[in-house]
């Protein structure tokens, strides 16, 4: 069956770097998305990976290893506004190519 | 481009009542999705449309839920005979499906439903 795992909560310090991991089990992998969601708001798109490797976009980078069923989101130079939940979502053949979502990782940034 | 909009933003209703939500996608997007999200969970897929055709509906979705996209633009989600367990955030997302593209979904602000 399909399964996506992320840590429930992480804490980091302003200005530091944090890595949020996501592991998945699917059949017929077809892409992995990271979204940011502030409390009470809708998810906003951050990154997309379909091939192995690192995708860099400003302070945010996302990595994928399809053989390991593993991705991470790397946030650099953390700012207080980065306090949010970070959702990992996978598109795969065994879900009819619909996104299957993790429960999200709540990131708390401390001064 | 005004983004995805949803109406209403909040809805409080009594158990047993019917409610209807509206979603206006990004204008050139051909796909429209409905999700439900509860606190501390990721979005749960409900249904999606490509243009006016409803192509998939979650097997977990009760018959009390119905969605339409009559002209391939805006969509409505109706919940009949609401139950307290229907209380959640209802999210709409749209995307432009092109062959070989990422088909990234962009979300509206959501409708928060509270069933008393």
PDB file of C-alpha atoms in Angstrom:
ATOM      1  CA  UNK A   1       0.000   0.000   0.000  1.00  0.00           C
ATOM      2  CA  UNK A   2       0.930   3.651  -0.046  1.00  0.00           C
ATOM      3  CA  UNK A   3       2.693   5.188   2.913  1.00  0.00           C
ATOM      4  CA  UNK A   4       4.382   8.545   3.447  1.00  0.00           C
ATOM      5  CA  UNK A   5       6.277   9.310   6.646  1.00  0.00           C
ATOM      6  CA  UNK A   6       7.517  12.648   7.946  1.00  0.00           C
ATOM      7  CA  UNK A   7       8.532  13.733  11.433  1.00  0.00           C
ATOM      8  CA  UNK A   8       5.642  15.317  13.273  1.00  0.00           C
ATOM      9  CA  UNK A   9       7.506  18.325  14.606  1.00  0.00           C
ATOM     10  CA  UNK A  10      10.951  19.912  14.434  1.00  0.00           C
ATOM     11  CA  UNK A  11      12.506  22.912  16.129  1.00  0.00           C
ATOM     12  CA  UNK A  12      15.307  25.069  14.733  1.00  0.00           C
ATOM     13  CA  UNK A  13      16.985  28.398  15.425  1.00  0.00           C
ATOM     14  CA  UNK A  14      16.667  31.550  13.340  1.00  0.00           C
ATOM     15  CA  UNK A  15      19.569  31.790  10.877  1.00  0.00           C
ATOM     16  CA  UNK A  16      20.339  28.077  11.030  1.00  0.00           C
ATOM     17  CA  UNK A  17      19.759  25.221   8.564  1.00  0.00           C
ATOM     18  CA  UNK A  18      17.144  22.484   8.933  1.00  0.00           C
ATOM     19  CA  UNK A  19      16.508  19.300   6.960  1.00  0.00           C
ATOM     20  CA  UNK A  20      13.011  17.791   6.865  1.00  0.00           C
ATOM     21  CA  UNK A  21      12.909  14.180   5.723  1.00  0.00           C
ATOM     22  CA  UNK A  22      10.183  12.292   3.894  1.00  0.00           C
ATOM     23  CA  UNK A  23      10.111   8.582   3.153  1.00  0.00           C
ATOM     24  CA  UNK A  24       7.558   6.927   0.933  1.00  0.00           C
ATOM     25  CA  UNK A  25       6.417   3.527  -0.265  1.00  0.00           C
ATOM     26  CA  UNK A  26       4.554   3.544  -3.562  1.00  0.00           C
ATOM     27  CA  UNK A  27       4.377   1.667  -6.830  1.00  0.00           C
ATOM     28  CA  UNK A  28       5.025   3.504 -10.070  1.00  0.00           C
ATOM     29  CA  UNK A  29       6.547   6.689  -8.653  1.00  0.00           C
ATOM     30  CA  UNK A  30       5.747   9.757 -10.758  1.00  0.00           C
ATOM     31  CA  UNK A  31       6.994  12.748  -8.790  1.00  0.00           C
ATOM     32  CA  UNK A  32       7.315  14.238  -5.330  1.00  0.00           C
ATOM     33  CA  UNK A  33       6.137  17.663  -4.200  1.00  0.00           C
ATOM     34  CA  UNK A  34       6.888  19.797  -1.157  1.00  0.00           C
ATOM     35  CA  UNK A  35       4.361  22.359   0.031  1.00  0.00           C
ATOM     36  CA  UNK A  36       4.457  24.918   2.844  1.00  0.00           C
ATOM     37  CA  UNK A  37       1.341  25.523   4.910  1.00  0.00           C
ATOM     38  CA  UNK A  38       1.012  28.268   7.496  1.00  0.00           C
ATOM     39  CA  UNK A  39      -1.567  27.693  10.213  1.00  0.00           C
ATOM     40  CA  UNK A  40      -5.097  28.241   8.924  1.00  0.00           C
ATOM     41  CA  UNK A  41      -3.940  28.838   5.366  1.00  0.00           C
ATOM     42  CA  UNK A  42      -3.789  26.791   2.170  1.00  0.00           C
ATOM     43  CA  UNK A  43      -0.692  24.867   1.094  1.00  0.00           C
ATOM     44  CA  UNK A  44       1.664  26.738  -1.234  1.00  0.00           C
ATOM     45  CA  UNK A  45       3.943  24.976  -3.709  1.00  0.00           C
ATOM     46  CA  UNK A  46       7.666  24.887  -2.906  1.00  0.00           C
ATOM     47  CA  UNK A  47       9.356  22.271  -5.086  1.00  0.00           C
ATOM     48  CA  UNK A  48       9.002  19.268  -7.367  1.00  0.00           C
ATOM     49  CA  UNK A  49      11.381  16.343  -7.900  1.00  0.00           C
ATOM     50  CA  UNK A  50      10.948  13.504 -10.352  1.00  0.00           C
ATOM     51  CA  UNK A  51      14.591  12.582 -11.021  1.00  0.00           C
ATOM     52  CA  UNK A  52      17.270  11.764  -8.462  1.00  0.00           C
ATOM     53  CA  UNK A  53      19.288  14.661  -7.180  1.00  0.00           C
ATOM     54  CA  UNK A  54      19.067  18.089  -5.681  1.00  0.00           C
ATOM     55  CA  UNK A  55      16.833  20.924  -6.861  1.00  0.00           C
ATOM     56  CA  UNK A  56      17.825  24.325  -5.487  1.00  0.00           C
ATOM     57  CA  UNK A  57      15.508  27.291  -5.308  1.00  0.00           C
ATOM     58  CA  UNK A  58      16.843  30.180  -3.258  1.00  0.00           C
ATOM     59  CA  UNK A  59      16.970  29.315   0.440  1.00  0.00           C
ATOM     60  CA  UNK A  60      15.068  26.070  -0.176  1.00  0.00           C
ATOM     61  CA  UNK A  61      16.443  22.890  -1.755  1.00  0.00           C
ATOM     62  CA  UNK A  62      14.826  19.506  -2.241  1.00  0.00           C
ATOM     63  CA  UNK A  63      16.553  16.163  -2.758  1.00  0.00           C
ATOM     64  CA  UNK A  64      15.218  12.883  -4.104  1.00  0.00           C
ATOM     65  CA  UNK A  65      16.491   9.311  -4.104  1.00  0.00           C
ATOM     66  CA  UNK A  66      13.999   7.079  -5.894  1.00  0.00           C
ATOM     67  CA  UNK A  67      15.865   3.869  -5.082  1.00  0.00           C
ATOM     68  CA  UNK A  68      15.631   4.651  -1.362  1.00  0.00           C
ATOM     69  CA  UNK A  69      12.113   6.118  -1.444  1.00  0.00           C
ATOM     70  CA  UNK A  70      13.508   9.177   0.263  1.00  0.00           C
ATOM     71  CA  UNK A  71      13.382  12.941  -0.077  1.00  0.00           C
ATOM     72  CA  UNK A  72      14.385  15.879   2.056  1.00  0.00           C
ATOM     73  CA  UNK A  73      13.651  19.573   2.095  1.00  0.00           C
ATOM     74  CA  UNK A  74      16.556  21.753   3.167  1.00  0.00           C
ATOM     75  CA  UNK A  75      15.871  25.230   4.485  1.00  0.00           C
ATOM     76  CA  UNK A  76      18.824  27.589   4.895  1.00  0.00           C
ATOM     77  CA  UNK A  77      19.175  30.920   6.712  1.00  0.00           C
ATOM     78  CA  UNK A  78      15.984  30.255   8.617  1.00  0.00           C
ATOM     79  CA  UNK A  79      13.635  33.160   9.224  1.00  0.00           C
ATOM     80  CA  UNK A  80      10.808  33.415  11.725  1.00  0.00           C
ATOM     81  CA  UNK A  81       8.313  33.419   8.832  1.00  0.00           C
ATOM     82  CA  UNK A  82       9.464  29.897   7.944  1.00  0.00           C
ATOM     83  CA  UNK A  83       7.526  28.626  10.952  1.00  0.00           C
ATOM     84  CA  UNK A  84       4.898  26.481   9.235  1.00  0.00           C
ATOM     85  CA  UNK A  85       3.998  22.915   8.368  1.00  0.00           C
ATOM     86  CA  UNK A  86       5.850  21.322   5.474  1.00  0.00           C
ATOM     87  CA  UNK A  87       3.941  18.708   3.517  1.00  0.00           C
ATOM     88  CA  UNK A  88       5.441  15.996   1.350  1.00  0.00           C
ATOM     89  CA  UNK A  89       3.181  14.603  -1.403  1.00  0.00           C
ATOM     90  CA  UNK A  90       3.857  11.778  -3.836  1.00  0.00           C
ATOM     91  CA  UNK A  91       2.206  11.035  -7.164  1.00  0.00           C
ATOM     92  CA  UNK A  92       2.247   7.397  -8.174  1.00  0.00           C
ATOM     93  CA  UNK A  93       0.610   4.873 -10.449  1.00  0.00           C
ATOM     94  CA  UNK A  94      -0.941   2.934  -7.565  1.00  0.00           C
ATOM     95  CA  UNK A  95      -2.917   6.014  -6.549  1.00  0.00           C
ATOM     96  CA  UNK A  96      -4.117   6.616 -10.099  1.00  0.00           C
ATOM     97  CA  UNK A  97      -1.584   9.452 -10.235  1.00  0.00           C
ATOM     98  CA  UNK A  98      -3.386  11.420  -7.526  1.00  0.00           C
ATOM     99  CA  UNK A  99      -1.248  13.024  -4.839  1.00  0.00           C
ATOM    100  CA  UNK A 100      -0.854  11.079  -1.616  1.00  0.00           C
ATOM    101  CA  UNK A 101       0.050  13.420   1.219  1.00  0.00           C
ATOM    102  CA  UNK A 102       2.085  13.018   4.350  1.00  0.00           C
ATOM    103  CA  UNK A 103       0.698  14.436   7.584  1.00  0.00           C
ATOM    104  CA  UNK A 104       3.202  17.273   7.477  1.00  0.00           C
ATOM    105  CA  UNK A 105       6.098  18.381   9.645  1.00  0.00           C
ATOM    106  CA  UNK A 106       5.449  21.333  11.911  1.00  0.00           C
ATOM    107  CA  UNK A 107       8.588  23.479  11.970  1.00  0.00           C
ATOM    108  CA  UNK A 108       9.053  25.823  14.912  1.00  0.00           C
ATOM    109  CA  UNK A 109      11.677  28.551  14.557  1.00  0.00           C
ATOM    110  CA  UNK A 110      13.106  30.035  17.741  1.00  0.00           C
ATOM    111  CA  UNK A 111      14.982  33.347  17.952  1.00  0.00           C
TER     112      UNK A 111
ATOM    113  CA  UNK B   1      -4.122  36.009 -12.554  1.00  0.00           C
ATOM    114  CA  UNK B   2      -6.081  36.204  -9.310  1.00  0.00           C
ATOM    115  CA  UNK B   3      -5.313  32.690  -8.103  1.00  0.00           C
ATOM    116  CA  UNK B   4      -7.787  30.092  -6.871  1.00  0.00           C
ATOM    117  CA  UNK B   5     -10.704  31.500  -4.893  1.00  0.00           C
ATOM    118  CA  UNK B   6     -13.207  29.751  -2.658  1.00  0.00           C
ATOM    119  CA  UNK B   7     -16.478  30.850  -1.165  1.00  0.00           C
ATOM    120  CA  UNK B   8     -17.480  30.966   1.621  1.00  0.00           C
ATOM    121  CA  UNK B   9     -14.329  31.050   3.728  1.00  0.00           C
ATOM    122  CA  UNK B  10     -16.213  29.833   6.788  1.00  0.00           C
ATOM    123  CA  UNK B  11     -19.474  27.936   7.198  1.00  0.00           C
ATOM    124  CA  UNK B  12     -21.202  26.937  10.415  1.00  0.00           C
ATOM    125  CA  UNK B  13     -24.187  24.656  10.044  1.00  0.00           C
ATOM    126  CA  UNK B  14     -26.337  22.356  12.085  1.00  0.00           C
ATOM    127  CA  UNK B  15     -26.182  18.597  11.716  1.00  0.00           C
ATOM    128  CA  UNK B  16     -28.515  17.395   8.986  1.00  0.00           C
ATOM    129  CA  UNK B  17     -28.370  20.542   6.899  1.00  0.00           C
ATOM    130  CA  UNK B  18     -27.027  20.696   3.349  1.00  0.00           C
ATOM    131  CA  UNK B  19     -24.102  22.943   2.437  1.00  0.00           C
ATOM    132  CA  UNK B  20     -22.578  23.982  -0.886  1.00  0.00           C
ATOM    133  CA  UNK B  21     -19.120  25.386  -1.494  1.00  0.00           C
ATOM    134  CA  UNK B  22     -17.822  27.113  -4.599  1.00  0.00           C
ATOM    135  CA  UNK B  23     -14.352  27.115  -6.155  1.00  0.00           C
ATOM    136  CA  UNK B  24     -13.082  29.339  -8.955  1.00  0.00           C
ATOM    137  CA  UNK B  25      -9.811  27.991 -10.371  1.00  0.00           C
ATOM    138  CA  UNK B  26      -7.015  29.868 -12.101  1.00  0.00           C
ATOM    139  CA  UNK B  27      -8.608  30.787 -15.412  1.00  0.00           C
ATOM    140  CA  UNK B  28      -6.510  28.766 -17.846  1.00  0.00           C
ATOM    141  CA  UNK B  29      -6.305  25.658 -15.654  1.00  0.00           C
ATOM    142  CA  UNK B  30      -8.090  22.587 -16.957  1.00  0.00           C
ATOM    143  CA  UNK B  31      -7.897  20.438 -13.819  1.00  0.00           C
ATOM    144  CA  UNK B  32      -9.705  21.098 -10.570  1.00  0.00           C
ATOM    145  CA  UNK B  33      -9.371  19.119  -7.338  1.00  0.00           C
ATOM    146  CA  UNK B  34     -11.268  18.956  -4.070  1.00  0.00           C
ATOM    147  CA  UNK B  35      -9.563  17.906  -0.844  1.00  0.00           C
ATOM    148  CA  UNK B  36     -10.536  17.709   2.809  1.00  0.00           C
ATOM    149  CA  UNK B  37      -8.050  18.455   5.577  1.00  0.00           C
ATOM    150  CA  UNK B  38      -8.346  18.022   9.329  1.00  0.00           C
ATOM    151  CA  UNK B  39      -5.995  19.401  11.958  1.00  0.00           C
ATOM    152  CA  UNK B  40      -2.569  17.810  11.938  1.00  0.00           C
ATOM    153  CA  UNK B  41      -3.175  15.837   8.756  1.00  0.00           C
ATOM    154  CA  UNK B  42      -2.315  16.276   5.119  1.00  0.00           C
ATOM    155  CA  UNK B  43      -5.023  16.935   2.531  1.00  0.00           C
ATOM    156  CA  UNK B  44      -7.243  13.960   1.703  1.00  0.00           C
ATOM    157  CA  UNK B  45      -8.226  13.618  -1.966  1.00  0.00           C
ATOM    158  CA  UNK B  46     -11.975  13.777  -2.633  1.00  0.00           C
ATOM    159  CA  UNK B  47     -12.437  14.180  -6.375  1.00  0.00           C
ATOM    160  CA  UNK B  48     -11.062  15.849  -9.490  1.00  0.00           C
ATOM    161  CA  UNK B  49     -12.220  17.198 -12.830  1.00  0.00           C
ATOM    162  CA  UNK B  50     -10.537  17.598 -16.155  1.00  0.00           C
ATOM    163  CA  UNK B  51     -12.507  20.350 -17.840  1.00  0.00           C
ATOM    164  CA  UNK B  52     -16.153  19.464 -17.080  1.00  0.00           C
ATOM    165  CA  UNK B  53     -15.600  15.721 -16.692  1.00  0.00           C
ATOM    166  CA  UNK B  54     -15.350  14.247 -13.203  1.00  0.00           C
ATOM    167  CA  UNK B  55     -12.600  11.702 -13.734  1.00  0.00           C
ATOM    168  CA  UNK B  56     -12.131  10.280 -10.287  1.00  0.00           C
ATOM    169  CA  UNK B  57     -13.850  10.167  -6.942  1.00  0.00           C
ATOM    170  CA  UNK B  58     -12.329   8.803  -3.749  1.00  0.00           C
ATOM    171  CA  UNK B  59     -13.670   5.415  -2.732  1.00  0.00           C
ATOM    172  CA  UNK B  60     -13.826   6.760   0.808  1.00  0.00           C
ATOM    173  CA  UNK B  61     -16.229   9.499  -0.217  1.00  0.00           C
ATOM    174  CA  UNK B  62     -19.763   9.122   1.078  1.00  0.00           C
ATOM    175  CA  UNK B  63     -22.742   9.339  -1.283  1.00  0.00           C
ATOM    176  CA  UNK B  64     -23.696  12.481   0.633  1.00  0.00           C
ATOM    177  CA  UNK B  65     -20.897  14.297  -1.205  1.00  0.00           C
ATOM    178  CA  UNK B  66     -21.343  15.466  -4.778  1.00  0.00           C
ATOM    179  CA  UNK B  67     -19.344  17.796  -6.976  1.00  0.00           C
ATOM    180  CA  UNK B  68     -19.965  19.474 -10.308  1.00  0.00           C
ATOM    181  CA  UNK B  69     -18.041  21.558 -12.782  1.00  0.00           C
ATOM    182  CA  UNK B  70     -20.748  22.284 -15.325  1.00  0.00           C
ATOM    183  CA  UNK B  71     -18.893  24.457 -17.822  1.00  0.00           C
ATOM    184  CA  UNK B  72     -15.361  23.429 -17.066  1.00  0.00           C
ATOM    185  CA  UNK B  73     -14.713  26.612 -15.083  1.00  0.00           C
ATOM    186  CA  UNK B  74     -15.955  26.977 -11.485  1.00  0.00           C
ATOM    187  CA  UNK B  75     -16.924  23.967  -9.389  1.00  0.00           C
ATOM    188  CA  UNK B  76     -19.306  23.311  -6.522  1.00  0.00           C
ATOM    189  CA  UNK B  77     -19.048  20.741  -3.745  1.00  0.00           C
ATOM    190  CA  UNK B  78     -22.275  19.844  -1.951  1.00  0.00           C
ATOM    191  CA  UNK B  79     -22.564  17.913   1.270  1.00  0.00           C
ATOM    192  CA  UNK B  80     -26.030  16.638   2.096  1.00  0.00           C
ATOM    193  CA  UNK B  81     -27.277  15.792   5.585  1.00  0.00           C
ATOM    194  CA  UNK B  82     -24.095  17.036   7.222  1.00  0.00           C
ATOM    195  CA  UNK B  83     -22.604  15.142  10.152  1.00  0.00           C
ATOM    196  CA  UNK B  84     -20.241  16.360  12.852  1.00  0.00           C
ATOM    197  CA  UNK B  85     -17.502  14.251  11.277  1.00  0.00           C
ATOM    198  CA  UNK B  86     -17.721  16.430   8.157  1.00  0.00           C
ATOM    199  CA  UNK B  87     -16.176  19.327  10.081  1.00  0.00           C
ATOM    200  CA  UNK B  88     -12.915  20.096   8.293  1.00  0.00           C
ATOM    201  CA  UNK B  89     -11.178  22.495   5.927  1.00  0.00           C
ATOM    202  CA  UNK B  90     -12.284  21.902   2.339  1.00  0.00           C
ATOM    203  CA  UNK B  91      -9.562  22.841  -0.106  1.00  0.00           C
ATOM    204  CA  UNK B  92      -9.807  23.371  -3.830  1.00  0.00           C
ATOM    205  CA  UNK B  93      -6.789  23.266  -6.113  1.00  0.00           C
ATOM    206  CA  UNK B  94      -6.292  23.720  -9.842  1.00  0.00           C
ATOM    207  CA  UNK B  95      -3.590  22.815 -12.315  1.00  0.00           C
ATOM    208  CA  UNK B  96      -2.762  23.033 -15.980  1.00  0.00           C
ATOM    209  CA  UNK B  97      -2.222  19.546 -17.266  1.00  0.00           C
ATOM    210  CA  UNK B  98       0.163  19.500 -20.203  1.00  0.00           C
ATOM    211  CA  UNK B  99       1.904  16.435 -21.544  1.00  0.00           C
ATOM    212  CA  UNK B 100       5.275  16.084 -19.850  1.00  0.00           C
ATOM    213  CA  UNK B 101       4.648  18.943 -17.443  1.00  0.00           C
ATOM    214  CA  UNK B 102       4.736  18.712 -13.649  1.00  0.00           C
ATOM    215  CA  UNK B 103       0.981  19.348 -13.269  1.00  0.00           C
ATOM    216  CA  UNK B 104       1.593  21.423 -10.138  1.00  0.00           C
ATOM    217  CA  UNK B 105      -1.512  22.067  -8.068  1.00  0.00           C
ATOM    218  CA  UNK B 106      -2.247  25.555  -6.725  1.00  0.00           C
ATOM    219  CA  UNK B 107      -4.574  25.827  -3.772  1.00  0.00           C
ATOM    220  CA  UNK B 108      -7.335  28.207  -2.811  1.00  0.00           C
ATOM    221  CA  UNK B 109      -7.692  29.581   0.735  1.00  0.00           C
ATOM    222  CA  UNK B 110     -10.157  26.852   1.726  1.00  0.00           C
ATOM    223  CA  UNK B 111     -13.616  26.743   3.287  1.00  0.00           C
ATOM    224  CA  UNK B 112     -13.687  25.862   6.950  1.00  0.00           C
ATOM    225  CA  UNK B 113     -16.836  23.882   7.776  1.00  0.00           C
ATOM    226  CA  UNK B 114     -18.082  23.482  11.332  1.00  0.00           C
ATOM    227  CA  UNK B 115     -21.029  21.157  11.898  1.00  0.00           C
ATOM    228  CA  UNK B 116     -22.731  21.645  15.252  1.00  0.00           C
TER     229      UNK B 116
END
